[in-house]
Coordinates of C-alpha atoms in Angstrom, one line a residue:
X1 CA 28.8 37.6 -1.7
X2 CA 27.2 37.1 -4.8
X3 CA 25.7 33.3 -3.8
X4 CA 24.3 35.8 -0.7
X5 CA 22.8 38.4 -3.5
X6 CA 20.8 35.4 -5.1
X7 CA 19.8 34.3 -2.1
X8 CA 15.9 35.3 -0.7
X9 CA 15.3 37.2 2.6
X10 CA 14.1 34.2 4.3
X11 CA 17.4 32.3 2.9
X12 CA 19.7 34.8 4.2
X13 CA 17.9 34.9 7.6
X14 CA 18.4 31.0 7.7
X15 CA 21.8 31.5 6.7
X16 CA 22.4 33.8 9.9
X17 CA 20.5 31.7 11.8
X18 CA 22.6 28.0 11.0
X19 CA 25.7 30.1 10.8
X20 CA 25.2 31.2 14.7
X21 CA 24.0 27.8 15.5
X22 CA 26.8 26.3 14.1
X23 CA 29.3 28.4 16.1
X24 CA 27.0 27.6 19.2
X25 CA 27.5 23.8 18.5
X26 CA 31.2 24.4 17.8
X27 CA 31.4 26.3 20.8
X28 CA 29.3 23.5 22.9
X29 CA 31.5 20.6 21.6
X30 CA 35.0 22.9 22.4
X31 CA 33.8 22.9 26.4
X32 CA 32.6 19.1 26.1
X33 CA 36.0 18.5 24.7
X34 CA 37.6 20.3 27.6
X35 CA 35.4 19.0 30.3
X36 CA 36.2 15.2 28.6
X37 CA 40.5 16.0 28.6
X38 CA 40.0 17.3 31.9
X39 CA 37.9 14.1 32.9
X40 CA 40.2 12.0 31.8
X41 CA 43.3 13.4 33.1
X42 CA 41.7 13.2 36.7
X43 CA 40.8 9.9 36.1
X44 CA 44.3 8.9 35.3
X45 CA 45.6 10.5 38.3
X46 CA 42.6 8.9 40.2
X47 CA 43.7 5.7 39.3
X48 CA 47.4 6.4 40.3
X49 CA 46.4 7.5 44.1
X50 CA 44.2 5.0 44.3
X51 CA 47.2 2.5 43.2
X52 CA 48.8 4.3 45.7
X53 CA 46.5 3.9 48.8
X54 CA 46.6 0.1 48.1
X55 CA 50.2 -0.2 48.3
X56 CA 50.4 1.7 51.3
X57 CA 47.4 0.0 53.0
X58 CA 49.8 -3.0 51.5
X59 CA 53.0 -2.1 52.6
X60 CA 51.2 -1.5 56.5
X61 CA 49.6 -4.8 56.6
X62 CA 53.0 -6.4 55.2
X63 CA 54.6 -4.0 58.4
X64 CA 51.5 -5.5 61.1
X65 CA 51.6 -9.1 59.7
X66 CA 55.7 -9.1 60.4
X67 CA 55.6 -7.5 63.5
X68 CA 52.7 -10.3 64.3
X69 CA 55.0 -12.9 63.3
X70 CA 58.5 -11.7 65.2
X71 CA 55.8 -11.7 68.4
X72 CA 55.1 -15.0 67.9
X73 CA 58.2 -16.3 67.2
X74 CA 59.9 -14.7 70.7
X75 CA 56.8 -16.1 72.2
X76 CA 58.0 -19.6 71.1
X77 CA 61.2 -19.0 72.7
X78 CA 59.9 -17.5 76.2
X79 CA 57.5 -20.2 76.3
X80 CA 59.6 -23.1 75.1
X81 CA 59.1 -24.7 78.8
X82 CA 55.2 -25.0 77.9
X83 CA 54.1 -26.9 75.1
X84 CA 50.3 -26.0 74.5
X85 CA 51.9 -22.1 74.9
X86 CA 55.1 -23.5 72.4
X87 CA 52.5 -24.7 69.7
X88 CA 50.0 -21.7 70.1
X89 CA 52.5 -19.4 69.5
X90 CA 54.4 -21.3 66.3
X91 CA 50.4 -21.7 64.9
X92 CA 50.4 -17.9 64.8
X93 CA 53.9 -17.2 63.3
X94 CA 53.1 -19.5 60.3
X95 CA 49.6 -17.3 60.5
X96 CA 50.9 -14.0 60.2
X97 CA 54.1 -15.2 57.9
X98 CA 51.3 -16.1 55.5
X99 CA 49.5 -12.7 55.5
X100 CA 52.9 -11.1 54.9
X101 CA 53.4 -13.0 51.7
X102 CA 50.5 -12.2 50.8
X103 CA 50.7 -8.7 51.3
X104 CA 54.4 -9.0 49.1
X105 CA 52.6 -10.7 46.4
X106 CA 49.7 -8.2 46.1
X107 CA 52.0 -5.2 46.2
X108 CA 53.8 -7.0 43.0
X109 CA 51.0 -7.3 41.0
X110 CA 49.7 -4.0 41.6
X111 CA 53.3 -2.2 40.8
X112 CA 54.0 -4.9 38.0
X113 CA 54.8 -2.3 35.9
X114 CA 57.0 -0.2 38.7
X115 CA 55.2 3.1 37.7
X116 CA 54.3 3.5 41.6
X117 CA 57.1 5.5 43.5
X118 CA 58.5 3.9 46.2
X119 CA 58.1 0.0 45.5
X120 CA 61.1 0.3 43.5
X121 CA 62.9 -1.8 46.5
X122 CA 60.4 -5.3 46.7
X123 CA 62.7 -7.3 45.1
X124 CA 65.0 -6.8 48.3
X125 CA 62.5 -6.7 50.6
X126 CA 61.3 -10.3 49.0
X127 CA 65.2 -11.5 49.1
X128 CA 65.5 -10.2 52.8
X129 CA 62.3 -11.9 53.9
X130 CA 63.4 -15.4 52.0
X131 CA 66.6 -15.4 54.2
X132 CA 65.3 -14.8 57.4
X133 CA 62.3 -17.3 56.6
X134 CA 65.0 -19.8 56.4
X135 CA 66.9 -18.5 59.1
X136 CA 63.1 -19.1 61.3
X137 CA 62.6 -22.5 59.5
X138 CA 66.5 -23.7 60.9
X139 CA 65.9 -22.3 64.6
X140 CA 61.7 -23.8 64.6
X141 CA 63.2 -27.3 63.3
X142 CA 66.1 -27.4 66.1
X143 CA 64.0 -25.8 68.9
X144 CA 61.0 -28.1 69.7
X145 CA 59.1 -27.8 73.2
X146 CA 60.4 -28.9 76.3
X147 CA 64.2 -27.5 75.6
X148 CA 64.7 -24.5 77.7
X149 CA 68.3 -24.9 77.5
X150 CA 68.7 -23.1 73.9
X151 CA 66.3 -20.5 75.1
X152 CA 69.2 -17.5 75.6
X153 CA 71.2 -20.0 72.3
X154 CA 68.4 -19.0 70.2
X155 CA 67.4 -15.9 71.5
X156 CA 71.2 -14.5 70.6
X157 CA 70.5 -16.0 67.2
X158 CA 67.3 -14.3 66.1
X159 CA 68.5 -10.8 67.6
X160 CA 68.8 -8.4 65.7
X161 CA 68.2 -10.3 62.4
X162 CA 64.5 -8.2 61.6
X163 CA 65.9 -4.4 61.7
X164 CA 66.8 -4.5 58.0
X165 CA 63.9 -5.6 56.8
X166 CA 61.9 -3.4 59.0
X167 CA 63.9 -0.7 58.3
X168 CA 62.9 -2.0 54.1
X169 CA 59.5 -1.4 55.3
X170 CA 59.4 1.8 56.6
X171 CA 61.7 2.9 53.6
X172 CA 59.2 1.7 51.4
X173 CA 55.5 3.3 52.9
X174 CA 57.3 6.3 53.9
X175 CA 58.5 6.8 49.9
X176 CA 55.0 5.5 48.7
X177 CA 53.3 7.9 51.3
X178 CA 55.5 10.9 49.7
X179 CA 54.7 9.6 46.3
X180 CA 50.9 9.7 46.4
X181 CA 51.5 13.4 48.6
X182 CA 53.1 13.9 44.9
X183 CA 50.6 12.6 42.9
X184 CA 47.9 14.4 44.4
X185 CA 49.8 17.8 44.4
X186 CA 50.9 17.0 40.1
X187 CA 47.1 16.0 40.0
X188 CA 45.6 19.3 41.4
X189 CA 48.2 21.4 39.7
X190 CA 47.3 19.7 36.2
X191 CA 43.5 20.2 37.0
X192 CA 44.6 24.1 37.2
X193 CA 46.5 24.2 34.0
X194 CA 43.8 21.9 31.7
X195 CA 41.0 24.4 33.4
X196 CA 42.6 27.3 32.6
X197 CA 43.8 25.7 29.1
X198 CA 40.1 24.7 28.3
X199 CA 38.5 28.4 29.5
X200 CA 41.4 29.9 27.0
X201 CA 40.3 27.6 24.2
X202 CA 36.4 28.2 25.5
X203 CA 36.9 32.0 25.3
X204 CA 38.5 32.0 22.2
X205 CA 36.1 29.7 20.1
X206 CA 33.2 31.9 22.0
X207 CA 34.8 35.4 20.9
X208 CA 35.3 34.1 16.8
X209 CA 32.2 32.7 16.7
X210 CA 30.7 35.6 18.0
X211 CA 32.7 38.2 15.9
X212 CA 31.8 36.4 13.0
X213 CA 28.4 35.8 13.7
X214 CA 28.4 39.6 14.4
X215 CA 30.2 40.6 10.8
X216 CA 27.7 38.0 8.9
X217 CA 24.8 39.6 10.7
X218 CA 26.1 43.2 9.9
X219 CA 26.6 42.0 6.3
X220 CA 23.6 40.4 5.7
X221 CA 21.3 42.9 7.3
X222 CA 22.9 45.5 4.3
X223 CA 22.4 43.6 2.1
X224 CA 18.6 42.3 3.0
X225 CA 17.7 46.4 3.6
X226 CA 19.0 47.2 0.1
X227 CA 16.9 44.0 -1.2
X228 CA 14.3 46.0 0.5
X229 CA 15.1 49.3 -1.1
X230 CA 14.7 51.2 2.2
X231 CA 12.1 52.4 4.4
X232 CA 9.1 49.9 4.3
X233 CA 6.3 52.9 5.4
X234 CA 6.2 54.5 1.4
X235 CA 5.2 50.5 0.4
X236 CA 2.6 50.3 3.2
X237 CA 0.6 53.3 2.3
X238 CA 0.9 52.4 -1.5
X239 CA -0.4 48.5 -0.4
X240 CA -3.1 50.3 1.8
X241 CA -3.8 52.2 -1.1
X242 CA -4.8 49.2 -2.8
X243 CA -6.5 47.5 -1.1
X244 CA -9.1 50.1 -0.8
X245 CA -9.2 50.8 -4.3
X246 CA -7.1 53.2 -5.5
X247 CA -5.0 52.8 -8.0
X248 CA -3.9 56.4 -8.9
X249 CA -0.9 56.8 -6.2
X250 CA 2.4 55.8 -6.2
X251 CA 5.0 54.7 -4.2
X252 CA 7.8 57.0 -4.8
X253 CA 11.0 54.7 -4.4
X254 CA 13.2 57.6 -5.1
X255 CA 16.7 56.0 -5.4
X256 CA 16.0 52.2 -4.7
X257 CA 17.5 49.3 -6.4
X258 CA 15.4 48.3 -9.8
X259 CA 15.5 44.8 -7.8
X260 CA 14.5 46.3 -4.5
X261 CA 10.9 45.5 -2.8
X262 CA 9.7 49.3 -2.8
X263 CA 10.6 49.1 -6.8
X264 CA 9.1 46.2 -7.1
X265 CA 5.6 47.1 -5.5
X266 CA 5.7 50.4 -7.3
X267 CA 6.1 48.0 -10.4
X268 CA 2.9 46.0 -9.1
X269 CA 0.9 49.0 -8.7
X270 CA 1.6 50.4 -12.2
X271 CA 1.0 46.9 -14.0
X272 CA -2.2 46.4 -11.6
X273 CA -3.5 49.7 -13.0
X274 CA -3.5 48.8 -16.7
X275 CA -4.4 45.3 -16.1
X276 CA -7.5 46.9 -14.3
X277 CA -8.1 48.8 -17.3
X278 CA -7.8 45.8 -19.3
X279 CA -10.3 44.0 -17.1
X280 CA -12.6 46.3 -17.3
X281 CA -13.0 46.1 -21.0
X282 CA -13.0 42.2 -21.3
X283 CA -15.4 42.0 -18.8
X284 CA -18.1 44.2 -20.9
X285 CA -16.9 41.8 -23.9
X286 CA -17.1 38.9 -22.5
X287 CA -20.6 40.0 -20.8
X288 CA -22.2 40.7 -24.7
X289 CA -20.3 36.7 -25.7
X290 CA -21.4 35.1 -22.6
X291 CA -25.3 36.3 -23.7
X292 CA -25.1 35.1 -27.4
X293 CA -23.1 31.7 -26.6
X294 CA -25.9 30.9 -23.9
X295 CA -28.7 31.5 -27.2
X296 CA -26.2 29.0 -29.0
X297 CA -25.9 26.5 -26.5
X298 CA -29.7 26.5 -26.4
X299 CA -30.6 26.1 -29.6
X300 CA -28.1 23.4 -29.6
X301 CA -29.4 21.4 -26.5
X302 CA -32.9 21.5 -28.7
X303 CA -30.9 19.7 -31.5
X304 CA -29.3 17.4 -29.7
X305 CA -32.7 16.2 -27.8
X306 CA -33.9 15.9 -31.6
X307 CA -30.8 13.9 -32.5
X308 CA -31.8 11.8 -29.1
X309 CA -34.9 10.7 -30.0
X310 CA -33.8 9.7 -33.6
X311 CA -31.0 7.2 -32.3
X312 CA -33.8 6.3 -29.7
X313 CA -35.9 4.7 -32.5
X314 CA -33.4 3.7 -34.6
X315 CA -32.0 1.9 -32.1
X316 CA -35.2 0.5 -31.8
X317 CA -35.7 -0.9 -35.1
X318 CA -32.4 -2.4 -35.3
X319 CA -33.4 -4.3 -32.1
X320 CA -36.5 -5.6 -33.5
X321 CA -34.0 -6.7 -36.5
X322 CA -31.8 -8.8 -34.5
X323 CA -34.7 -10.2 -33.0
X324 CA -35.5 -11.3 -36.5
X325 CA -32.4 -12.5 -37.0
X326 CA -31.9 -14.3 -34.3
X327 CA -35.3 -16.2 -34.6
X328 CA -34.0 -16.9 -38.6
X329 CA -31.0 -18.7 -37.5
X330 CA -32.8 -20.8 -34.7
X331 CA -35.0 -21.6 -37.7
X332 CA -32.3 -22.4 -39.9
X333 CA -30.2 -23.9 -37.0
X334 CA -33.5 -26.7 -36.4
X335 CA -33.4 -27.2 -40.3
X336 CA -29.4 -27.9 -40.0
X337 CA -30.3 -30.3 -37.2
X338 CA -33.1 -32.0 -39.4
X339 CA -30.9 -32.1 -42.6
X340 CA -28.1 -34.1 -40.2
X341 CA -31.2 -36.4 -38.5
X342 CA -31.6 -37.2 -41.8
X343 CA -28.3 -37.8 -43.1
X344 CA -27.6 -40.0 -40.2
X345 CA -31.1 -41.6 -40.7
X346 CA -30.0 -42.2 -44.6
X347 CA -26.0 -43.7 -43.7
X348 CA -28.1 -46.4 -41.0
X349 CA -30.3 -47.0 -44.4
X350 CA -27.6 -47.7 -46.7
X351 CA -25.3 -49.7 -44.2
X352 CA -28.7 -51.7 -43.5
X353 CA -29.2 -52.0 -47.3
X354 CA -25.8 -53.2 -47.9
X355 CA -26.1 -55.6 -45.4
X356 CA -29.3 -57.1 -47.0
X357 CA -27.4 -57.2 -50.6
X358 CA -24.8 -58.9 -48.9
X359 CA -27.1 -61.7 -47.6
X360 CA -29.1 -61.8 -50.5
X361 CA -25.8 -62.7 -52.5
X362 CA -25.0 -65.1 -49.6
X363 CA -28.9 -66.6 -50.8
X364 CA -27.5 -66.3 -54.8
X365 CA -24.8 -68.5 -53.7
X366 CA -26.6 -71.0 -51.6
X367 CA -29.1 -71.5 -54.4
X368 CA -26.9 -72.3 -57.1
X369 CA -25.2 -74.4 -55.2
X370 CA -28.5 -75.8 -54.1
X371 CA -29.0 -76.3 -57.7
X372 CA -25.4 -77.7 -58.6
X373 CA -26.7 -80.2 -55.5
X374 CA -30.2 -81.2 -56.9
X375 CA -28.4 -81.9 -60.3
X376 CA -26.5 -84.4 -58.5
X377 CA -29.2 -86.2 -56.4
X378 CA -30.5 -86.5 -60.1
X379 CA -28.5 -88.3 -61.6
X380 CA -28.0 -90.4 -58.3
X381 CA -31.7 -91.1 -58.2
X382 CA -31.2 -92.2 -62.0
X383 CA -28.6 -94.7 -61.1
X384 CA -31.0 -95.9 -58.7
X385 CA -33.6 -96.6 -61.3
X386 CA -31.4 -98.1 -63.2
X387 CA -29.9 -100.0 -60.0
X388 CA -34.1 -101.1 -60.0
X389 CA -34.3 -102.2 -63.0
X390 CA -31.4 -104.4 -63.3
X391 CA -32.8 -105.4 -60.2
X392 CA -36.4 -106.3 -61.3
X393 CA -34.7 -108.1 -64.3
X394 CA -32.7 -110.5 -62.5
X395 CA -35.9 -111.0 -60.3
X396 CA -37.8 -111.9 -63.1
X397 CA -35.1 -114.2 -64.6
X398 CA -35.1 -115.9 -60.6
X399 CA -38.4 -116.6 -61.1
X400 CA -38.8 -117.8 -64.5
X401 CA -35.4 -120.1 -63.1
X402 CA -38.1 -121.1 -59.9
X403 CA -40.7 -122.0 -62.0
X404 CA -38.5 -124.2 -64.0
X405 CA -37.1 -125.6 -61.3
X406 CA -40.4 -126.5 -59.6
X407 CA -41.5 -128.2 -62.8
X408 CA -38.3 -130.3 -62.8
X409 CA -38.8 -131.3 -59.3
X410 CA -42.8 -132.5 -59.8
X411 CA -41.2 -134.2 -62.9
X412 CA -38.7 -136.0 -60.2
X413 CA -41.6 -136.9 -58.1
X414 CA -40.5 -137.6 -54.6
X415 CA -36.9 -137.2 -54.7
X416 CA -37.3 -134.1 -55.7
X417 CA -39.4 -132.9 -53.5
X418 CA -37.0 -130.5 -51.6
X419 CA -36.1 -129.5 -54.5
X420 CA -39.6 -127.8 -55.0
X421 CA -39.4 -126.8 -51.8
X422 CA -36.3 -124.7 -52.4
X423 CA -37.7 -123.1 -55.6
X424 CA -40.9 -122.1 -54.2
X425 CA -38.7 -120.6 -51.5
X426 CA -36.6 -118.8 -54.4
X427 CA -39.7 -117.8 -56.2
X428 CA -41.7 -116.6 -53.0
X429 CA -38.2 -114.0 -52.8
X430 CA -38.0 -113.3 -56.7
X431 CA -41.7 -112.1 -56.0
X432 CA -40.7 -110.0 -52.8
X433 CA -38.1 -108.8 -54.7
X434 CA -39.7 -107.8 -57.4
X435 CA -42.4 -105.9 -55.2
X436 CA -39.1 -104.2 -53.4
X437 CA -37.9 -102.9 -56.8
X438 CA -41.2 -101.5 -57.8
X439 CA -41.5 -99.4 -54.8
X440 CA -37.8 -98.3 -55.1
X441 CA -39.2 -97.4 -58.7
X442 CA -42.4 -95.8 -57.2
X443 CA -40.2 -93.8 -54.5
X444 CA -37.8 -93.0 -57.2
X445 CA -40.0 -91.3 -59.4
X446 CA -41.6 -89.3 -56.4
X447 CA -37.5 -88.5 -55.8
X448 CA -37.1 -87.1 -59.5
X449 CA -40.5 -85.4 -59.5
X450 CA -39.4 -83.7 -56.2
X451 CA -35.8 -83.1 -57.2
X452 CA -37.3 -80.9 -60.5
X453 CA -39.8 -79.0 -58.3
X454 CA -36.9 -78.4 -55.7
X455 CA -34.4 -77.5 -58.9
X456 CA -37.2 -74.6 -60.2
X457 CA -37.6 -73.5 -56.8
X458 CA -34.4 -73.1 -56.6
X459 CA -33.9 -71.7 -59.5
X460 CA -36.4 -69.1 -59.1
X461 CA -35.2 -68.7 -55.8
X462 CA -32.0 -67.5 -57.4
X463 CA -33.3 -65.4 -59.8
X464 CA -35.6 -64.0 -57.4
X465 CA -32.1 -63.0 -55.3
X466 CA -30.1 -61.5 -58.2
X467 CA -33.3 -59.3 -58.7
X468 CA -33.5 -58.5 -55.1
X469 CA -29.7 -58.3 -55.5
X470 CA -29.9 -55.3 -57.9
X471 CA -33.2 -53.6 -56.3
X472 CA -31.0 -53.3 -53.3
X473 CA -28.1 -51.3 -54.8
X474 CA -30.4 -48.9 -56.5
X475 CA -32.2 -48.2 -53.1
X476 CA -28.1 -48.1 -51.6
X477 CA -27.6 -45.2 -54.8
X478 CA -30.8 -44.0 -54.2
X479 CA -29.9 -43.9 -50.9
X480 CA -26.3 -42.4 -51.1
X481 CA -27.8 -39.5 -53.6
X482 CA -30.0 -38.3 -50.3
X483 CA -27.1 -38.9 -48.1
X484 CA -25.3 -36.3 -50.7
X485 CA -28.4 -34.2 -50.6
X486 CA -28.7 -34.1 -47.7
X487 CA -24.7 -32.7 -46.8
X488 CA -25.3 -30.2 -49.3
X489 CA -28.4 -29.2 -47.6
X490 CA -26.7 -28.9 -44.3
X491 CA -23.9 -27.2 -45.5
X492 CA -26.0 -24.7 -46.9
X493 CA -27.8 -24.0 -43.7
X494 CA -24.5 -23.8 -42.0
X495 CA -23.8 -21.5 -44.1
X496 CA -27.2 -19.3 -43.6
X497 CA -26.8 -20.2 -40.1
X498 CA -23.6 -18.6 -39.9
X499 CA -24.1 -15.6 -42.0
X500 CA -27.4 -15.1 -39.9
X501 CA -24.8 -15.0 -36.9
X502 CA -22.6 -12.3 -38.4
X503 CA -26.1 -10.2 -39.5
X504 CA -26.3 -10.5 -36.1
X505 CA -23.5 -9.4 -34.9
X506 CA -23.5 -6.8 -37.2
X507 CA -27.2 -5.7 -35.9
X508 CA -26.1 -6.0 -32.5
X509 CA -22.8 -4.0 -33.0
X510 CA -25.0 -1.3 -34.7
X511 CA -27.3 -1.6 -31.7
X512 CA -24.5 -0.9 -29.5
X513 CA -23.4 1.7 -31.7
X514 CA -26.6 3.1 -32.5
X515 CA -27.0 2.9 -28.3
X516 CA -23.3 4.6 -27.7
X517 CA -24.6 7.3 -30.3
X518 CA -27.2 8.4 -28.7
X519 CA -25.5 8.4 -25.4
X520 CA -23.5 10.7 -26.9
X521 CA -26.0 13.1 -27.9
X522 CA -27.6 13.1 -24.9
X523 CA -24.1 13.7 -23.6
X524 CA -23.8 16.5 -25.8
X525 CA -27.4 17.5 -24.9
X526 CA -26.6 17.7 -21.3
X527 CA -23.0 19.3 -22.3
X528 CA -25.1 21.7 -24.0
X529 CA -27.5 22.6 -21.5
X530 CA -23.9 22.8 -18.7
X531 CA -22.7 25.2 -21.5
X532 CA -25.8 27.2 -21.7
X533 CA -26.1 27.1 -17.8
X534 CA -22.3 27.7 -18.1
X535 CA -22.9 30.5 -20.5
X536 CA -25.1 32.3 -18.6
X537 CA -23.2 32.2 -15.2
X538 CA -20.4 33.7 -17.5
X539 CA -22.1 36.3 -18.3
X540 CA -23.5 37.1 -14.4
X541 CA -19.7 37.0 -13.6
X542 CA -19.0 39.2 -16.9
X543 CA -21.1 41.6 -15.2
X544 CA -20.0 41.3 -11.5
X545 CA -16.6 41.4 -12.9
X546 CA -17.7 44.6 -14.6
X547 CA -18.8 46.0 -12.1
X548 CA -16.1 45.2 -9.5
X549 CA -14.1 46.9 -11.7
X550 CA -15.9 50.3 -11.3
X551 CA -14.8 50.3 -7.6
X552 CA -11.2 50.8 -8.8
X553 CA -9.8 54.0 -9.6
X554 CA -7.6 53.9 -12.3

């Protein structure tokens, strides 16, 4: 009971509620319990008769179908004198000894657990039918048509050879006939004993459940009327009370719980009473704050639109200044590019210039050894002077020998006349000779006289290259100092370049800054005009609240 005291009203009714509900379902699933026993115990019993009903529609067909064949076989012995008759009649004893098997064999599967009354005695019944299947096998295979003669042989053979069997048969529907009269009397009697079993059961789940729905209602209604303290009509006066105003009244709960409703509202009515008061006198307060804090918040909104247009031209100015910036370091960024033209310009000058130093040294080379050369050719066109002159001597000599020898031959007269002949001949070549050797001497002098002009050209050729030689590597250091220059001046705008980007930055995060700023404060300035709006709806509801207050009486 005390989970039920911390409970609400609405909980306890809930409670009550799923309580009865849950006796209803318990109630509901007793019966469908009941109704499913009962169900099944008919079915069972169902299922027996109708067991039953087979083996008696069985047990008669098993009684037609031998009663068929014993009419055909005594047919077979009347009409042994006509064959077509003879044969007619055996074709329907085998017919009908079939159906009778097969009756047998259909009543043992369905009692193959001898629960059926009555079938108890097949097993004889099959054993007497065997026998006298054998006994009609021995007479049909000795009795064929056409032999008349063992007409009365046979007929005292067969007679009287069916009654126990037949009897078997009757034994056996009559005691299946008085066991499904049985079953259906043990079936109707256990329908009245599970019906009256489940309405017992019914009755007494329905009676519990409804006493103890009953006691948990009577409980719980107590309870929930002492929650409520009482009669409800003192609490709807005092709440009528209210609502139109008037506070002064009371509710008069007498002797109800401290945690009862009617305490509770009187409670209410008392705190609403001094929080009315209350009320009353922030409201006139907050009506004299809300006035002075709308002044405030317009004198602020005038500040802030000052503070606005401040940022607005600052933000200006610092937007002109990255402009500035920006066009600096394109300036110095063209200057960077022309310092690099230029360094590139001055590295194709100096690998140019060494080039030309190394062919002028090639030229150095070639001259000297030019000059080494000429030396030579020199001295060879010496020796060939020399070569000349021995030359021009021994043609002299040939011809001072010619001339003697011609005089020695006039001397001789005739016989020497080819003699003369012979020394004119060597004097004619001591003269052609010696003309040869004086242009060898002519062409040998213009050989030395062009040798020693080639030798000072060469020389000054030379000379003239180890100049060039030296000119060139001072243009090369010349040229390397404005390669260096020219780094250093690129580095240096680089490095303007890139401190003209961080100004930049700078300038442009001041911008942004400078912008956010006086977003801001025209933020504020609208915040400030809200508040002073604000302000002065305050006050308006200061002053309704005021005076809603007067309609209370407190």
């Amino acid at each position: 009971m005390i989970l039920f005291d911390k409970l609400s009203i609405r909980l306890r009714l809930l409670v009550m509620v799923g309580v009865g509900a849950v006796f209803g379902v318990i109630l509901l699933a007793t019966a469908l319990y009941s109704l499913n026993a009962f169900r099944n115990d008919t079915r069972s019993v169902a299922d027996d008769v109708e067991r039953a009903t087979q083996a008696l529609t069985l047990v008669s067909g098993a009684q037609n179908a031998f009663q068929a064949q014993l009419r055909g076989l005594k047919n077979m012995v009347i009409r042994n004198f006509m064959p077509a008759e003879f044969d007619k009649a055996r074709e329907e004893f085998l017919a009908e000894r079939a159906k009778f098997w097969q009756h047998i064999e259909a009543l043992e599967k369905i009692d193959g657990t001898g629960t059926i009354k009555g079938t108890a005695k097949l097993a004889e019944i099959r054993q007497q039918a065997t026998e006298l299947n054998k006994l009609y096998d021995d007479v049909i295979a000795e009795n064929e048509a056409g032999m008349p003669k063992y007409t009365v042989m046979v007929d005292a053979a067969l007679r009287g050879t069916e009654q126990p069997l037949t009897d078997e048969l009757a034994n056996a529907y009559q005691a299946i006939s008085a066991a499904t009269t049985a079953l259906a009397s043990e079936s109707s009697q256990l329908a009245d004993r599970r019906f009256m079993a489940s309405l017992i059961l019914v009755l007494v789940v329905g009676l519990g459940g409804s006493a103890a729905s009953l006691l948990l209602a009577a409980t719980l209604g107590g309870r929930i009327l002492a929650r409520l303290g009482g009669d409800l009509e003192p609490v709807v006066a005092a709440t009528r009370r209210v609502s139109e105003g008037d506070l002064t009244g009371t509710v008069q709960s007498g002797k109800a719980a401290a945690d009862s409703l009617v305490a509770a509202v009187e409670a209410m009515q008392k705190r609403l009473r001094g929080l009315i008061g209350q009320v009353k006198q922030g409201a006139e307060k907050t009506s004299g704050n809300a006035q002075a804090l709308s002044t405030s918040a317009d004198e602020v909104a005038q500040a802030a639109s000052a503070q606005s247009d401040a940022a607005a031209l600052i933000a200006g100015a610092i937007q002109e200044l990255t402009v500035a910036i920006t066009v600096m370091a394109e300036s110095a960024g063209a200057a960077a590019d022309a310092g690099r033209l230029t360094r590139d310009k001055a590295s194709e000058s100096g690998s140019i210039i060494l080039e030309a130093i190394g062919e002028i040294g090639n030229i150095a080379v070639q001259a000297k050894l030019s000059t080494r050369t000429i030396g030579d050719l020199n001295q060879h066109t010496q020796e060939i002077s020399r070569f000349a002159q021995e030359i021009k001597d021994i043609s002299d000599q040939t011809n001072l020998l010619s001339l003697n020898a011609a005089i020695e031959a006039a001397r001789a007269g005739e016989a020497g006349r080819g003699f003369a002949v012979v020394a004119d001949e060597v004097r004619k070549l001591a003269n052609h000779t010696a003309g040869t050797t004086h242009k060898i001497e002519n062409l040998v002098t213009l050989l030395d006289g062009a040798a020693r002009q080639t030798a000072e050209a060469v020389a000054t050729t030379a000379h003239l290259a180890e100049h060039g030689t030296q000119l060139a590597s001072n243009a090369s250091d010349a040229i390397s100092d404005i390669k260096d220059n020219c780094e250093r001046t690129m580095h240096a705008t680089n490095d303007i370049v890139d401190v003209l980007a961080e100004q930049r930055q700078a300038a442009e995060q001041i911008a942004r800054n400078t912008e956010r700023v006086a977003q801001m404060i025209e933020q504020g300035a609208g915040a400030a005009v809200k508040s002073s709006a604000t302000a002065r709806e305050v006050a308006s509801l200061a002053e309704g609240l005021r005076l809603a207050t007067l309609q209370f009486s407190v």
